[in-house]
C-alpha positions as a Markdown table, in Angstrom:
| # | Residue | x | y | z |
|---|---|---|---|---|
| 1 | Met | 119.9 | 102.8 | 80.2 |
| 2 | Asn | 117.3 | 100.3 | 79.0 |
| 3 | Ile | 114.3 | 101.7 | 80.9 |
| 4 | Arg | 111.1 | 99.6 | 80.9 |
| 5 | Lys | 107.9 | 101.2 | 82.3 |
| 6 | Ile | 107.0 | 98.2 | 84.5 |
| 7 | Lys | 105.1 | 98.2 | 87.8 |
| 8 | Ile | 104.8 | 95.6 | 90.5 |
| 9 | Leu | 101.1 | 95.8 | 91.2 |
| 10 | Ser | 101.1 | 93.5 | 94.2 |
| 11 | Thr | 102.9 | 90.6 | 95.9 |
| 12 | Gly | 101.9 | 87.5 | 97.9 |
| 13 | Lys | 103.4 | 84.8 | 100.0 |
| 14 | Tyr | 102.7 | 81.4 | 101.5 |
| 15 | Leu | 104.6 | 79.4 | 104.1 |
| 16 | Pro | 103.9 | 75.7 | 104.9 |
| 17 | Lys | 102.0 | 75.0 | 108.1 |
| 18 | Lys | 104.9 | 73.0 | 109.6 |
| 19 | Gln | 107.5 | 75.2 | 111.3 |
| 20 | Val | 110.8 | 73.8 | 112.3 |
| 21 | Thr | 113.2 | 75.5 | 114.8 |
| 22 | Ala | 116.9 | 75.2 | 114.8 |
| 23 | Lys | 116.7 | 73.4 | 118.1 |
| 24 | Glu | 114.3 | 70.8 | 116.7 |
| 25 | Leu | 116.5 | 70.2 | 113.7 |
| 26 | Glu | 119.7 | 70.0 | 115.9 |
| 27 | Phe | 118.0 | 67.3 | 117.9 |
| 28 | Ser | 116.9 | 65.3 | 114.9 |
| 29 | Leu | 120.3 | 65.5 | 113.3 |
| 30 | Gly | 122.3 | 64.9 | 116.4 |
| 31 | Leu | 124.0 | 68.3 | 116.5 |
| 32 | Asp | 125.2 | 70.2 | 119.5 |
| 33 | Pro | 122.8 | 72.9 | 120.8 |
| 34 | Gly | 123.5 | 76.2 | 119.0 |
| 35 | Trp | 125.4 | 74.6 | 116.1 |
| 36 | Ile | 122.9 | 75.7 | 113.4 |
| 37 | Glu | 122.7 | 79.3 | 114.7 |
| 38 | Lys | 126.5 | 79.5 | 114.6 |
| 39 | Lys | 126.9 | 77.9 | 111.2 |
| 40 | Ser | 123.9 | 79.3 | 109.2 |
| 41 | Gly | 121.9 | 81.6 | 111.5 |
| 42 | Val | 118.7 | 80.0 | 110.4 |
| 43 | Leu | 116.6 | 79.9 | 113.5 |
| 44 | Val | 113.2 | 79.0 | 112.0 |
| 45 | Arg | 112.2 | 77.5 | 108.6 |
| 46 | His | 109.1 | 75.8 | 107.2 |
| 47 | Phe | 108.8 | 72.4 | 105.6 |
| 48 | Val | 105.9 | 71.0 | 103.6 |
| 49 | Glu | 103.7 | 68.2 | 105.0 |
| 50 | Asp | 100.7 | 67.8 | 102.8 |
| 51 | Glu | 101.4 | 70.8 | 100.6 |
| 52 | Thr | 103.0 | 70.5 | 97.1 |
| 53 | Ala | 104.9 | 73.2 | 95.2 |
| 54 | Ser | 101.8 | 73.9 | 93.0 |
| 55 | Val | 99.5 | 74.1 | 96.1 |
| 56 | Met | 101.8 | 76.6 | 97.7 |
| 57 | Gly | 102.2 | 78.6 | 94.5 |
| 58 | Ala | 98.4 | 78.8 | 94.1 |
| 59 | Tyr | 98.1 | 80.1 | 97.7 |
| 60 | Ala | 100.8 | 82.8 | 97.1 |
| 61 | Ala | 99.1 | 83.7 | 93.8 |
| 62 | Lys | 95.7 | 84.1 | 95.5 |
| 63 | Asn | 97.3 | 86.3 | 98.1 |
| 64 | Ala | 98.8 | 88.6 | 95.4 |
| 65 | Leu | 95.5 | 88.7 | 93.4 |
| 66 | Glu | 93.6 | 89.7 | 96.5 |
| 67 | Ala | 96.1 | 92.4 | 97.3 |
| 68 | Ala | 95.7 | 93.8 | 93.8 |
| 69 | Gly | 91.9 | 93.5 | 93.8 |
| 70 | Leu | 92.0 | 91.2 | 90.8 |
| 71 | Ser | 90.8 | 87.7 | 89.9 |
| 72 | Phe | 92.7 | 85.2 | 87.8 |
| 73 | Lys | 90.6 | 86.1 | 84.8 |
| 74 | Asp | 92.4 | 89.5 | 84.9 |
| 75 | Ile | 95.7 | 87.8 | 84.3 |
| 76 | Asp | 96.9 | 87.0 | 80.8 |
| 77 | Cys | 100.0 | 85.0 | 81.5 |
| 78 | Leu | 101.3 | 82.8 | 84.4 |
| 79 | Ile | 105.0 | 82.1 | 84.8 |
| 80 | Cys | 106.5 | 79.8 | 87.4 |
| 81 | Thr | 110.0 | 80.9 | 88.3 |
| 82 | Ser | 111.2 | 78.0 | 90.5 |
| 83 | Gly | 114.5 | 76.3 | 90.7 |
| 84 | Ile | 113.0 | 72.9 | 91.6 |
| 85 | Pro | 110.0 | 71.7 | 89.5 |
| 86 | Glu | 107.2 | 69.8 | 91.1 |
| 87 | Gln | 107.7 | 67.0 | 88.5 |
| 88 | Ala | 109.6 | 66.6 | 85.3 |
| 89 | Ile | 106.6 | 67.0 | 83.1 |
| 90 | Pro | 104.4 | 69.1 | 82.8 |
| 91 | Cys | 105.8 | 72.4 | 83.9 |
| 92 | Thr | 104.9 | 73.6 | 87.4 |
| 93 | Ala | 103.1 | 76.6 | 86.0 |
| 94 | Ala | 100.5 | 74.3 | 84.4 |
| 95 | Leu | 100.0 | 72.6 | 87.8 |
| 96 | Ile | 99.6 | 75.9 | 89.5 |
| 97 | Gln | 96.9 | 76.9 | 87.0 |
| 98 | Glu | 95.2 | 73.6 | 87.8 |
| 99 | Gln | 95.3 | 74.4 | 91.5 |
| 100 | Leu | 93.8 | 77.8 | 90.9 |
| 101 | Gly | 90.8 | 76.0 | 89.3 |
| 102 | Ala | 91.4 | 77.6 | 85.9 |
| 103 | Leu | 91.4 | 74.4 | 84.0 |
| 104 | Asp | 89.8 | 75.8 | 80.8 |
| 105 | Ser | 91.1 | 79.3 | 81.0 |
| 106 | Gly | 93.5 | 79.1 | 78.1 |
| 107 | Ile | 95.8 | 81.5 | 79.9 |
| 108 | Pro | 99.4 | 80.6 | 78.9 |
| 109 | Ala | 101.4 | 79.0 | 81.7 |
| 110 | Phe | 105.1 | 78.2 | 81.5 |
| 111 | Asp | 108.3 | 77.9 | 83.5 |
| 112 | Ile | 111.5 | 80.0 | 83.5 |
| 113 | Asn | 114.3 | 78.3 | 85.5 |
| 114 | Ser | 117.6 | 79.8 | 86.4 |
| 115 | Thr | 117.7 | 78.0 | 89.8 |
| 116 | Cys | 118.0 | 80.6 | 92.6 |
| 117 | Leu | 117.9 | 83.5 | 90.2 |
| 118 | Ser | 114.7 | 82.3 | 88.5 |
| 119 | Phe | 112.4 | 85.2 | 89.8 |
| 120 | Ile | 115.0 | 87.8 | 88.8 |
| 121 | Val | 115.4 | 86.3 | 85.3 |
| 122 | Gly | 111.7 | 85.9 | 84.9 |
| 123 | Leu | 111.0 | 89.5 | 85.9 |
| 124 | Asp | 113.7 | 90.8 | 83.5 |
| 125 | Thr | 112.5 | 88.6 | 80.6 |
| 126 | Ile | 108.8 | 89.2 | 81.0 |
| 127 | Ser | 109.2 | 92.9 | 81.3 |
| 128 | Tyr | 110.2 | 93.2 | 77.7 |
| 129 | Leu | 107.0 | 91.3 | 76.6 |
| 130 | Ile | 104.9 | 93.6 | 78.7 |
| 131 | Gln | 106.7 | 96.7 | 77.4 |
| 132 | Ala | 106.0 | 95.4 | 73.8 |
| 133 | Gly | 102.3 | 94.9 | 74.6 |
| 134 | Arg | 102.4 | 91.1 | 74.3 |
| 135 | Tyr | 100.9 | 90.7 | 77.8 |
| 136 | Gln | 99.1 | 93.2 | 80.1 |
| 137 | Arg | 99.2 | 91.6 | 83.5 |
| 138 | Val | 101.6 | 88.7 | 84.3 |
| 139 | Leu | 101.5 | 86.6 | 87.5 |
| 140 | Ile | 105.0 | 85.5 | 88.4 |
| 141 | Ile | 105.3 | 82.7 | 91.0 |
| 142 | Ala | 108.3 | 81.1 | 92.7 |
| 143 | Thr | 107.4 | 78.1 | 94.8 |
| 144 | Glu | 110.0 | 75.8 | 96.3 |
| 145 | Val | 110.2 | 72.5 | 98.1 |
| 146 | Ala | 113.8 | 71.8 | 99.0 |
| 147 | Thr | 113.8 | 68.1 | 97.9 |
| 148 | Gly | 117.0 | 66.1 | 97.5 |
| 149 | Leu | 118.7 | 67.5 | 100.6 |
| 150 | Asn | 121.6 | 65.4 | 101.8 |
| 151 | Trp | 121.0 | 65.2 | 105.6 |
| 152 | Glu | 124.6 | 63.9 | 106.0 |
| 153 | Asp | 125.9 | 67.3 | 104.7 |
| 154 | Lys | 125.0 | 69.3 | 107.8 |
| 155 | Glu | 126.2 | 72.7 | 106.6 |
| 156 | Ser | 124.0 | 72.7 | 103.5 |
| 157 | Cys | 120.9 | 70.8 | 104.7 |
| 158 | Thr | 120.4 | 73.2 | 107.6 |
| 159 | Leu | 120.2 | 76.2 | 105.4 |
| 160 | Phe | 116.9 | 75.5 | 103.5 |
| 161 | Gly | 113.2 | 76.0 | 103.9 |
| 162 | Asp | 110.1 | 75.7 | 101.8 |
| 163 | Gly | 107.6 | 78.3 | 100.7 |
| 164 | Ala | 106.2 | 80.4 | 97.8 |
| 165 | Ala | 105.9 | 84.0 | 96.7 |
| 166 | Ala | 104.1 | 85.7 | 93.9 |
| 167 | Ala | 104.1 | 89.1 | 92.1 |
| 168 | Ile | 101.7 | 90.6 | 89.6 |
| 169 | Ile | 103.5 | 92.7 | 87.0 |
| 170 | Ala | 101.9 | 95.2 | 84.6 |
| 171 | Lys | 102.9 | 98.2 | 82.4 |
| 172 | Ser | 103.0 | 101.4 | 84.5 |
| 173 | Asp | 101.0 | 104.5 | 83.5 |
| 174 | Glu | 102.8 | 107.4 | 81.9 |
| 175 | Gln | 102.4 | 109.5 | 85.0 |
| 176 | Glu | 103.8 | 106.8 | 87.3 |
| 177 | Asp | 107.5 | 106.6 | 88.2 |
| 178 | Cys | 107.5 | 102.8 | 88.4 |
| 179 | Lys | 110.1 | 101.3 | 86.0 |
| 180 | Ile | 113.0 | 99.0 | 85.6 |
| 181 | Leu | 116.2 | 101.1 | 85.3 |
| 182 | Ser | 118.7 | 98.3 | 84.6 |
| 183 | Ala | 119.1 | 94.6 | 84.7 |
| 184 | Arg | 122.0 | 92.2 | 84.2 |
| 185 | Ile | 122.5 | 88.5 | 84.2 |
| 186 | Glu | 126.0 | 87.0 | 83.9 |
| 187 | Thr | 127.1 | 83.3 | 83.9 |
| 188 | Tyr | 130.5 | 82.0 | 84.8 |
| 189 | Ser | 130.4 | 78.3 | 84.0 |
| 190 | Arg | 133.7 | 77.5 | 85.6 |
| 191 | Gly | 131.5 | 77.2 | 88.6 |
| 192 | Ala | 128.9 | 75.0 | 86.8 |
| 193 | His | 129.6 | 72.0 | 89.0 |
| 194 | Phe | 129.9 | 73.7 | 92.4 |
| 195 | Thr | 126.2 | 73.2 | 93.0 |
| 196 | Glu | 124.3 | 70.4 | 91.3 |
| 197 | Cys | 121.8 | 67.6 | 91.4 |
| 198 | Lys | 122.6 | 65.0 | 88.7 |
| 199 | Gly | 119.5 | 63.0 | 88.5 |
| 200 | Gly | 116.2 | 63.8 | 86.8 |
| 201 | Gly | 117.5 | 65.0 | 83.5 |
| 202 | Asn | 118.5 | 63.2 | 80.3 |
| 203 | Lys | 122.2 | 62.7 | 81.0 |
| 204 | His | 121.6 | 59.7 | 83.1 |
| 205 | His | 118.9 | 57.2 | 82.4 |
| 206 | Pro | 116.7 | 56.2 | 85.4 |
| 207 | Lys | 117.9 | 52.6 | 85.1 |
| 208 | Asp | 121.5 | 53.8 | 85.7 |
| 209 | Tyr | 120.7 | 55.2 | 89.1 |
| 210 | Ala | 118.1 | 52.8 | 90.3 |
| 211 | Gly | 118.8 | 52.4 | 94.0 |
| 212 | Asn | 121.5 | 55.0 | 94.0 |
| 213 | Leu | 120.2 | 58.1 | 95.8 |
| 214 | Asp | 123.4 | 60.0 | 95.2 |
| 215 | Tyr | 122.1 | 61.0 | 91.8 |
| 216 | Phe | 119.2 | 62.8 | 93.4 |
| 217 | Leu | 120.9 | 64.4 | 96.3 |
| 218 | Phe | 121.8 | 68.1 | 96.3 |
| 219 | Lys | 125.5 | 68.7 | 96.4 |
| 220 | Met | 127.2 | 72.1 | 96.9 |
| 221 | Asp | 130.8 | 73.1 | 97.4 |
| 222 | Gly | 130.0 | 76.0 | 99.6 |
| 223 | Lys | 133.5 | 77.3 | 99.9 |
| 224 | Ala | 134.0 | 77.3 | 96.2 |
| 225 | Val | 130.7 | 79.2 | 95.7 |
| 226 | Tyr | 131.7 | 81.6 | 98.4 |
| 227 | Arg | 135.0 | 82.4 | 96.7 |
| 228 | Leu | 133.6 | 82.8 | 93.3 |
| 229 | Ala | 130.8 | 85.1 | 94.5 |
| 230 | Ser | 133.3 | 87.2 | 96.4 |
| 231 | Glu | 135.4 | 87.6 | 93.3 |
| 232 | Ile | 132.5 | 88.5 | 90.9 |
| 233 | Thr | 129.9 | 90.4 | 92.9 |
| 234 | Pro | 131.6 | 93.8 | 93.5 |
| 235 | Asp | 132.3 | 94.5 | 89.8 |
| 236 | Phe | 129.0 | 93.1 | 88.7 |
| 237 | Val | 127.1 | 95.4 | 91.0 |
| 238 | Gln | 129.2 | 98.3 | 89.8 |
| 239 | Arg | 128.2 | 97.5 | 86.2 |
| 240 | Leu | 124.5 | 97.2 | 87.2 |
| 241 | Leu | 124.6 | 100.6 | 88.9 |
| 242 | Gln | 126.5 | 102.2 | 85.9 |
| 243 | Asp | 123.8 | 100.9 | 83.6 |
| 244 | Ala | 121.2 | 102.8 | 85.7 |
| 245 | Gly | 123.3 | 105.9 | 86.1 |
| 246 | Leu | 123.3 | 105.5 | 89.8 |
| 247 | Lys | 125.5 | 105.0 | 92.9 |
| 248 | Met | 124.8 | 102.6 | 95.8 |
| 249 | Ala | 123.9 | 105.6 | 97.9 |
| 250 | Asp | 120.9 | 106.1 | 95.5 |
| 251 | Ile | 119.4 | 102.7 | 96.4 |
| 252 | Lys | 116.9 | 102.7 | 99.2 |
| 253 | Met | 116.9 | 98.9 | 99.7 |
| 254 | Val | 118.9 | 95.9 | 98.5 |
| 255 | Ile | 116.8 | 92.7 | 98.4 |
| 256 | Pro | 119.3 | 89.8 | 98.0 |
| 257 | His | 118.8 | 86.1 | 97.5 |
| 258 | Gln | 118.8 | 84.7 | 101.0 |
| 259 | Ala | 121.5 | 82.1 | 100.4 |
| 260 | Ser | 122.8 | 82.3 | 103.9 |
| 261 | Leu | 123.3 | 85.0 | 106.5 |
| 262 | Met | 127.1 | 84.6 | 106.1 |
| 263 | Ala | 126.7 | 85.3 | 102.3 |
| 264 | Ile | 124.5 | 88.3 | 103.0 |
| 265 | Arg | 127.0 | 89.7 | 105.5 |
| 266 | Leu | 129.8 | 89.2 | 103.0 |
| 267 | Met | 127.9 | 91.0 | 100.3 |
| 268 | Arg | 127.0 | 93.9 | 102.6 |
| 269 | Lys | 130.6 | 94.3 | 103.7 |
| 270 | Gln | 132.0 | 94.1 | 100.1 |
| 271 | Leu | 129.6 | 96.6 | 98.8 |
| 272 | Asp | 129.7 | 98.9 | 101.9 |
| 273 | Ile | 126.0 | 98.9 | 102.4 |
| 274 | Pro | 124.5 | 99.9 | 105.7 |
| 275 | Glu | 122.8 | 97.1 | 107.6 |
| 276 | Glu | 119.4 | 98.9 | 107.5 |
| 277 | Lys | 119.5 | 99.0 | 103.7 |
| 278 | Val | 119.6 | 95.2 | 103.2 |
| 279 | Met | 116.4 | 93.1 | 103.6 |
| 280 | Val | 117.2 | 89.9 | 105.5 |
| 281 | Ile | 114.7 | 87.2 | 106.1 |
| 282 | Ala | 117.0 | 84.1 | 106.1 |
| 283 | His | 116.9 | 83.8 | 109.9 |
| 284 | Asn | 113.2 | 83.0 | 110.0 |
| 285 | His | 112.7 | 81.6 | 106.5 |
| 286 | Gly | 115.9 | 79.8 | 105.6 |
| 287 | Asn | 117.1 | 79.7 | 102.0 |
| 288 | Thr | 113.9 | 79.2 | 100.0 |
| 289 | Ile | 115.8 | 79.0 | 96.7 |
| 290 | Ala | 114.1 | 81.1 | 93.9 |
| 291 | Ala | 111.3 | 82.1 | 96.3 |
| 292 | Ser | 113.7 | 83.9 | 98.6 |
| 293 | Val | 114.0 | 87.2 | 96.5 |
| 294 | Pro | 110.2 | 87.6 | 96.0 |
| 295 | Met | 109.6 | 86.6 | 99.6 |
| 296 | Ala | 112.0 | 89.3 | 100.8 |
| 297 | Leu | 110.5 | 91.8 | 98.4 |
| 298 | His | 107.0 | 91.0 | 99.8 |
| 299 | Glu | 108.2 | 91.5 | 103.4 |
| 300 | Ser | 109.9 | 94.8 | 102.4 |
| 301 | Ile | 106.6 | 96.0 | 101.2 |
| 302 | Val | 104.3 | 94.7 | 104.0 |
| 303 | Gln | 106.7 | 95.9 | 106.7 |
| 304 | Gly | 106.8 | 99.4 | 105.1 |
| 305 | Lys | 110.5 | 99.3 | 104.4 |
| 306 | Ile | 110.0 | 100.5 | 100.8 |
| 307 | Gln | 107.5 | 102.9 | 99.4 |
| 308 | Arg | 106.3 | 103.8 | 95.9 |
| 309 | Gly | 109.0 | 105.6 | 94.0 |
| 310 | Asp | 111.9 | 104.1 | 96.0 |
| 311 | Arg | 114.8 | 102.7 | 94.1 |
| 312 | Ile | 115.5 | 99.1 | 95.0 |
| 313 | Met | 118.0 | 96.5 | 93.9 |
| 314 | Leu | 117.1 | 92.8 | 93.5 |
| 315 | Leu | 120.4 | 90.8 | 93.6 |
| 316 | Gly | 121.4 | 87.2 | 93.7 |
| 317 | Thr | 123.5 | 84.3 | 92.6 |
| 318 | Ser | 122.6 | 80.8 | 91.4 |
| 319 | Ala | 124.0 | 77.4 | 90.3 |
| 320 | Gly | 125.7 | 77.7 | 87.0 |
| 321 | Phe | 127.5 | 79.9 | 88.3 |
| 322 | Ser | 125.2 | 82.9 | 87.6 |
| 323 | Ile | 124.8 | 86.3 | 89.1 |
| 324 | Gly | 121.9 | 88.6 | 88.4 |
| 325 | Gly | 120.3 | 91.9 | 89.4 |
| 326 | Ile | 117.6 | 94.4 | 88.7 |
| 327 | Ile | 117.4 | 98.0 | 89.7 |
| 328 | Leu | 113.9 | 99.4 | 89.7 |
| 329 | Glu | 111.8 | 102.2 | 90.9 |
| 330 | Tyr | 109.1 | 100.5 | 93.0 |
């Protein structure tokens, strides 16, 4: 067991002002009434209008700072853990720092990206730096605008929503029970091309895809992702629990990536988890990519579903194909 005495001081969240119902989306896409609820279960999601990813991230950060009774000057590192950057350069974390008005703060700001797993990977990674004393209080932000959706691919485009969430992480006091008990990240690159967006990197020069939007559109082989996740998840979770010396019955709440309601139902069935022990927000948030786990964590806290000392599991999958999880005592 690789225990790290880490505490989540507070969380925050921001949703764009524009709310879009399944009924409205069905009308705009020419779908039959009830199609989205049947296929994805996402009844409500939010889309940006004048907000950007960095603006949303700053709002979520301010929410978390206020909840902790802190100012940005009390933070010594800002990490953006988003799957979709606001722009290629600079990193989104620098743009969030700008939005927070901390232009000359000198506080380090950088991104950690593992697509939908970015928050889990960021929390796992930064916990070692906090444990080692490199940083004292770290602001982790996941902010997502689901750009590049292919509106012709009805099953994928109707899943997503925009939004941001933040968490402030610090070293816990000796007398506190708060700690990370185990964490694992595994990648199975036979699924590397099941989910991808080819444009924007250095494999293809912009001149090669001028006028060809296909390079920028999100593509997902949902059935292939579903099969691979079904194959890998049960044994992965067992290894994660073994690392912590626990059984699933010891976990108060599982907080999964909100990929889809179907994916969450499959996970719950495979792992034999009671419905009340899985935090679900996909129905009124959609799949908010890397922001979905910290959003669900935030809702678990504000709704009183988890209390200090409870053992919780953060769990998700991402493009790559990667799977990751953290068990911690909140």
